[in-house]
Each structure stands twice: as C-alpha cells, then as structure tokens.
Protein backbone atom coordinates (compact mmCIF):
# COMPACT_ATOMS: atom_id res chain seq x y z
CA MET A 1 52.89 -27.78 -117.31
CA ARG A 2 52.96 -25.78 -113.73
CA GLY A 3 55.27 -28.75 -112.50
CA LEU A 4 57.56 -28.90 -115.09
CA ALA A 5 58.34 -25.05 -114.71
CA HIS A 6 58.59 -25.37 -111.09
CA ASP A 7 61.24 -28.26 -111.62
CA ALA A 8 62.91 -26.22 -114.31
CA ASN A 9 63.24 -22.95 -112.02
CA LEU A 10 61.10 -21.12 -114.01
CA ASP A 11 57.98 -18.81 -113.81
CA PRO A 12 54.97 -21.22 -113.84
CA ASP A 13 52.62 -18.30 -114.78
CA PHE A 14 54.86 -17.28 -117.74
CA SER A 15 55.53 -20.54 -118.90
CA GLU A 16 51.47 -20.78 -119.22
CA LYS A 17 51.54 -17.56 -120.63
CA PHE A 18 54.15 -18.26 -123.05
CA LEU A 19 52.60 -21.87 -123.83
CA ARG A 20 49.50 -20.39 -124.49
CA PHE A 21 50.91 -18.12 -126.79
CA ILE A 22 52.86 -21.04 -129.06
CA ILE A 23 49.48 -22.74 -129.41
CA ASP A 24 47.54 -19.21 -130.59
CA GLU A 25 50.30 -18.85 -133.00
CA VAL A 26 50.25 -22.22 -134.28
CA ILE A 27 46.27 -22.11 -134.67
CA ARG A 28 46.27 -18.56 -136.28
CA HIS A 29 49.19 -20.04 -139.06
CA HIS A 30 47.21 -23.03 -139.60
CA GLU A 31 43.81 -20.70 -140.34
CA ARG A 32 45.89 -18.34 -142.32
CA VAL A 33 47.38 -21.43 -144.57
CA ARG A 34 43.86 -23.11 -144.73
CA VAL A 35 42.00 -19.82 -146.40
CA THR A 36 44.87 -19.34 -148.26
CA ASP A 37 44.94 -22.85 -149.56
CA THR A 38 40.94 -22.89 -150.42
CA ARG A 39 41.26 -19.81 -152.91
C-alpha cells in the first residue's frame, strides 16, 4: 500500500488510514446486515 501511495504521490500514512477506514466501514455494514437478516 505504501508503495502504491508513493508512486501516486500520496501520503502513505493517510492512504493506509483511509484504507483501514473503508475496511472498517464494510465490516460494520456487513455486521449490520447480518443482524438485520437474522430477525
């Protein structure tokens, strides 16, 4: 990830934090759907 960010002239720390945010949101969404589907 850091290499891709560097190649794209982006801040590697920001890109890793942004990716982590996206992953966390996807997980949160899937957990919400799972809870809703089991009712």
